[in-house]
């Protein structure tokens, strides 16, 4: 049986201010929770329906009913298990290797997909501007499908970080150099901008190289690529 305090805590963690206050976040669904359980993240509390309890019995889950799970879940189809994990302490920023930096990404789905892309392409560090959506937002957590556990994600003042960076800074802009004709350094920073505004003027002034994905269609639309799609194409070029 779920207590009122447990219900209140899980519900409150849907808001960033309470995630910060408690230093906790929520994950749900069999695949995502299993990924987190098998990572270095510290488990705070685990809840599951009785028919799934045998699969994770070593973690001593608290049994809840399907009805209780339905009330807690943010998924359209609740999936047997929901867990609370402690937010890890942020790592120190690394200066070597390929880093992706995000300038005010607002959409949780885009951030979740970019985290998965970084995991796929072996980018171990993601730098986020302070106004980028929280990576522990429940929609982001679900969209990462576990990749959140394998990346160092650091929120900081992006302007200050880039000013102090020693690696070349590449920025995805509409009027940049064709990425297919650009020599890309392995130790570099790739900056991706806001969904509607792109890279801010302040950040654009700090770029070493402006790059773009050329449009081959002769039609007037679409005007631009989705930021997650663009990130996938650019990371592929960095890894060629």
Short mmCIF file of C-alpha atoms in Angstrom, two decimals:
data_model
loop_
_atom_site.label_atom_id
_atom_site.label_comp_id
_atom_site.label_asym_id
_atom_site.label_seq_id
_atom_site.Cartn_x
_atom_site.Cartn_y
_atom_site.Cartn_z
CA UNK A 1 0.00 0.00 0.00
CA UNK A 2 1.32 3.41 -0.99
CA UNK A 3 1.40 5.93 1.85
CA UNK A 4 0.15 9.50 1.46
CA UNK A 5 3.67 10.83 1.96
CA UNK A 6 5.08 8.55 -0.75
CA UNK A 7 2.32 9.57 -3.14
CA UNK A 8 2.96 13.24 -2.36
CA UNK A 9 6.70 12.86 -2.90
CA UNK A 10 6.39 11.12 -6.27
CA UNK A 11 3.84 13.66 -7.47
CA UNK A 12 5.97 16.60 -6.32
CA UNK A 13 9.01 15.30 -8.23
CA UNK A 14 7.25 16.15 -11.48
CA UNK A 15 8.29 19.74 -10.70
CA UNK A 16 11.90 20.88 -11.05
CA UNK A 17 11.95 22.86 -7.80
CA UNK A 18 11.10 19.74 -5.78
CA UNK A 19 13.61 17.61 -7.67
CA UNK A 20 16.24 20.18 -6.71
CA UNK A 21 14.97 20.37 -3.13
CA UNK A 22 14.98 16.60 -2.57
CA UNK A 23 17.77 15.77 -5.05
CA UNK A 24 15.57 12.98 -6.39
CA UNK A 25 13.91 12.11 -9.68
CA UNK A 26 11.37 9.57 -10.92
CA UNK A 27 11.79 6.87 -13.57
CA UNK A 28 9.17 4.39 -14.72
CA UNK A 29 8.73 1.48 -17.05
CA UNK A 30 10.52 -1.87 -17.05
CA UNK A 31 13.29 -1.02 -19.56
CA UNK A 32 14.16 2.39 -18.16
CA UNK A 33 14.08 1.36 -14.50
CA UNK A 34 16.14 -1.77 -15.18
CA UNK A 35 18.78 0.35 -16.95
CA UNK A 36 18.96 2.63 -13.93
CA UNK A 37 19.03 -0.25 -11.44
CA UNK A 38 22.02 -1.71 -13.29
CA UNK A 39 23.87 1.62 -13.27
CA UNK A 40 25.79 3.55 -10.61
CA UNK A 41 22.71 5.58 -9.69
CA UNK A 42 21.59 5.26 -6.09
CA UNK A 43 18.09 3.88 -5.61
CA UNK A 44 15.89 5.73 -3.13
CA UNK A 45 12.60 3.81 -3.41
CA UNK A 46 11.15 1.19 -5.73
CA UNK A 47 7.49 0.40 -6.36
CA UNK A 48 6.00 -2.27 -8.60
CA UNK A 49 2.92 -4.35 -9.17
CA UNK A 50 2.83 -7.83 -7.63
CA UNK A 51 3.14 -9.67 -10.95
CA UNK A 52 6.52 -8.01 -11.54
CA UNK A 53 7.93 -8.14 -8.02
CA UNK A 54 9.75 -11.46 -8.52
CA UNK A 55 11.88 -9.90 -11.29
CA UNK A 56 13.36 -7.27 -8.99
CA UNK A 57 12.95 -8.91 -5.59
CA UNK A 58 16.61 -8.31 -4.62
CA UNK A 59 15.88 -4.57 -4.52
CA UNK A 60 13.05 -5.11 -2.03
CA UNK A 61 10.35 -3.24 -3.94
CA UNK A 62 7.17 -2.02 -2.31
CA UNK A 63 4.14 -3.70 -3.86
CA UNK A 64 1.43 -1.39 -5.17
CA UNK A 65 -1.79 -2.04 -7.03
CA UNK A 66 -2.45 -1.34 -10.70
CA UNK A 67 -4.82 1.39 -9.58
CA UNK A 68 -2.13 3.07 -7.48
CA UNK A 69 0.36 2.82 -10.34
CA UNK A 70 -2.16 4.44 -12.67
CA UNK A 71 -2.48 7.41 -10.33
CA UNK A 72 1.28 7.88 -10.15
CA UNK A 73 2.26 7.20 -13.74
CA UNK A 74 2.84 9.83 -16.40
CA UNK A 75 2.85 7.20 -19.14
CA UNK A 76 -0.19 6.69 -21.34
CA UNK A 77 0.07 2.99 -20.51
CA UNK A 78 1.57 2.43 -17.02
CA UNK A 79 4.27 -0.23 -17.09
CA UNK A 80 4.56 -2.29 -13.87
CA UNK A 81 7.29 -0.36 -12.09
CA UNK A 82 8.15 3.13 -10.89
CA UNK A 83 11.30 4.16 -9.03
CA UNK A 84 12.85 7.13 -7.28
CA UNK A 85 16.58 7.66 -7.73
CA UNK A 86 19.01 10.14 -6.24
CA UNK A 87 20.31 12.80 -8.61
CA UNK A 88 24.07 12.22 -8.95
CA UNK A 89 26.61 14.91 -8.20
CA UNK A 90 27.72 16.58 -11.43
CA UNK A 91 31.18 15.65 -12.71
CA UNK A 92 33.94 18.12 -13.42
CA UNK A 93 33.99 19.37 -17.01
CA UNK A 94 36.41 17.49 -19.26
CA UNK A 95 38.45 19.38 -21.85
CA UNK A 96 39.27 16.47 -24.17
CA UNK A 97 37.17 14.56 -26.65
CA UNK A 98 34.01 15.59 -28.45
CA UNK A 99 31.46 17.52 -26.39
CA UNK A 100 27.94 18.57 -27.31
CA UNK A 101 26.73 21.89 -25.86
CA UNK A 102 23.07 22.91 -25.86
CA UNK A 103 21.89 26.50 -25.99
CA UNK A 104 18.37 26.76 -24.50
CA UNK A 105 16.84 23.50 -25.73
CA UNK A 106 13.23 23.59 -24.50
CA UNK A 107 11.59 20.38 -25.64
CA UNK A 108 12.01 17.34 -23.34
CA UNK A 109 11.71 14.95 -26.27
CA UNK A 110 14.52 16.69 -28.12
CA UNK A 111 16.80 16.62 -25.10
CA UNK A 112 16.04 12.96 -24.46
CA UNK A 113 16.83 12.08 -28.06
CA UNK A 114 20.05 14.12 -28.02
CA UNK A 115 21.16 12.28 -24.87
CA UNK A 116 20.56 8.96 -26.65
CA UNK A 117 22.48 10.21 -29.69
CA UNK A 118 25.44 11.22 -27.54
CA UNK A 119 25.41 7.74 -26.01
CA UNK A 120 25.27 6.12 -29.46
CA UNK A 121 28.10 8.21 -30.91
CA UNK A 122 30.32 7.87 -27.86
CA UNK A 123 30.00 11.46 -26.63
CA UNK A 124 30.43 11.13 -22.89
CA UNK A 125 29.85 14.76 -21.92
CA UNK A 126 26.86 17.02 -22.57
CA UNK A 127 27.02 20.67 -21.51
CA UNK A 128 23.65 22.41 -21.09
CA UNK A 129 22.92 26.09 -20.70
CA UNK A 130 21.13 26.97 -17.48
CA UNK A 131 17.88 27.55 -19.39
CA UNK A 132 17.90 24.17 -21.13
CA UNK A 133 15.13 21.82 -19.99
CA UNK A 134 16.02 19.73 -16.92
CA UNK A 135 17.45 16.33 -17.86
CA UNK A 136 15.57 14.80 -14.89
CA UNK A 137 12.22 15.97 -16.21
CA UNK A 138 10.11 12.80 -16.42
CA UNK A 139 9.61 13.15 -20.19
CA UNK A 140 13.36 13.49 -20.73
CA UNK A 141 14.08 10.49 -18.48
CA UNK A 142 11.68 8.32 -20.50
CA UNK A 143 12.99 9.54 -23.84
CA UNK A 144 16.59 8.66 -22.95
CA UNK A 145 15.71 4.96 -22.56
CA UNK A 146 18.54 4.56 -20.05
CA UNK A 147 21.23 6.57 -21.85
CA UNK A 148 20.96 9.15 -19.07
CA UNK A 149 23.02 6.78 -16.89
CA UNK A 150 25.99 6.76 -19.27
CA UNK A 151 26.54 10.49 -19.83
CA UNK A 152 28.00 13.28 -17.76
CA UNK A 153 25.42 16.06 -18.06
CA UNK A 154 26.45 19.43 -16.69
CA UNK A 155 24.35 22.59 -16.44
CA UNK A 156 26.36 25.79 -16.44
CA UNK A 157 26.63 29.30 -17.84
CA UNK A 158 27.26 28.41 -21.48
CA UNK A 159 28.83 31.76 -22.32
CA UNK A 160 31.46 31.41 -19.58
CA UNK A 161 32.16 27.77 -20.47
CA UNK A 162 32.75 28.54 -24.15
CA UNK A 163 34.88 31.62 -23.42
CA UNK A 164 37.23 29.43 -21.39
CA UNK A 165 37.25 26.49 -23.81
CA UNK A 166 40.50 25.57 -25.53
CA UNK A 167 38.92 23.26 -28.12
CA UNK A 168 37.48 24.52 -31.42
CA UNK A 169 33.80 25.45 -31.12
CA UNK A 170 31.50 24.43 -33.97
CA UNK A 171 27.99 25.86 -34.16
CA UNK A 172 25.07 24.64 -36.24
CA UNK A 173 23.63 27.66 -38.07
CA UNK A 174 21.69 28.13 -41.29
CA UNK A 175 24.38 30.22 -43.03
CA UNK A 176 27.40 28.16 -42.00
CA UNK A 177 29.93 26.24 -44.06
CA UNK A 178 28.76 22.98 -45.62
CA UNK A 179 29.58 20.36 -42.97
CA UNK A 180 30.39 17.80 -45.68
CA UNK A 181 33.25 20.04 -46.86
CA UNK A 182 34.55 20.90 -43.38
CA UNK A 183 37.47 19.34 -41.52
CA UNK A 184 36.15 18.51 -38.05
CA UNK A 185 38.48 18.13 -35.07
CA UNK A 186 38.04 15.09 -32.83
CA UNK A 187 38.57 17.28 -29.77
CA UNK A 188 35.86 19.84 -30.34
CA UNK A 189 32.62 21.31 -29.05
CA UNK A 190 29.43 21.12 -31.09
CA UNK A 191 26.87 23.78 -30.13
CA UNK A 192 23.20 23.18 -30.96
CA UNK A 193 20.69 26.00 -30.56
CA UNK A 194 17.14 26.55 -29.46
CA UNK A 195 14.34 24.90 -31.47
CA UNK A 196 12.87 28.16 -32.78
CA UNK A 197 15.62 30.78 -32.30
CA UNK A 198 18.74 28.75 -33.00
CA UNK A 199 22.03 29.70 -31.35
CA UNK A 200 21.80 32.98 -29.47
CA UNK A 201 23.74 35.99 -30.79
CA UNK A 202 25.86 36.02 -27.65
CA UNK A 203 26.94 32.41 -28.15
CA UNK A 204 27.33 32.76 -31.93
CA UNK A 205 30.09 35.33 -31.41
CA UNK A 206 32.12 32.65 -29.59
CA UNK A 207 32.04 30.08 -32.41
CA UNK A 208 35.29 29.08 -34.09
CA UNK A 209 33.46 27.62 -37.08
CA UNK A 210 29.87 27.95 -38.25
CA UNK A 211 28.63 24.80 -39.97
CA UNK A 212 25.39 23.80 -41.64
CA UNK A 213 23.71 20.77 -43.17
CA UNK A 214 23.01 21.69 -46.80
CA UNK A 215 19.48 21.39 -48.09
CA UNK A 216 19.19 19.29 -51.25
CA UNK A 217 15.47 19.76 -51.80
CA UNK A 218 14.49 22.45 -54.28
CA UNK A 219 11.21 23.09 -52.45
CA UNK A 220 10.80 26.07 -50.15
CA UNK A 221 9.83 23.84 -47.25
CA UNK A 222 10.91 22.63 -44.75
CA UNK A 223 12.80 25.70 -43.58
CA UNK A 224 15.00 23.83 -41.10
CA UNK A 225 15.66 20.47 -39.49
CA UNK A 226 14.53 19.38 -36.05
CA UNK A 227 17.40 20.01 -33.63
CA UNK A 228 17.68 16.36 -32.61
CA UNK A 229 17.75 15.25 -36.26
CA UNK A 230 20.41 17.85 -37.03
CA UNK A 231 22.46 16.66 -34.04
CA UNK A 232 22.36 13.09 -35.38
CA UNK A 233 23.63 14.14 -38.81
CA UNK A 234 26.39 16.33 -37.41
CA UNK A 235 27.59 13.75 -34.90
CA UNK A 236 27.76 11.22 -37.71
CA UNK A 237 30.07 13.61 -39.61
CA UNK A 238 32.29 14.12 -36.55
CA UNK A 239 32.66 10.34 -36.25
CA UNK A 240 33.37 9.61 -39.93
#
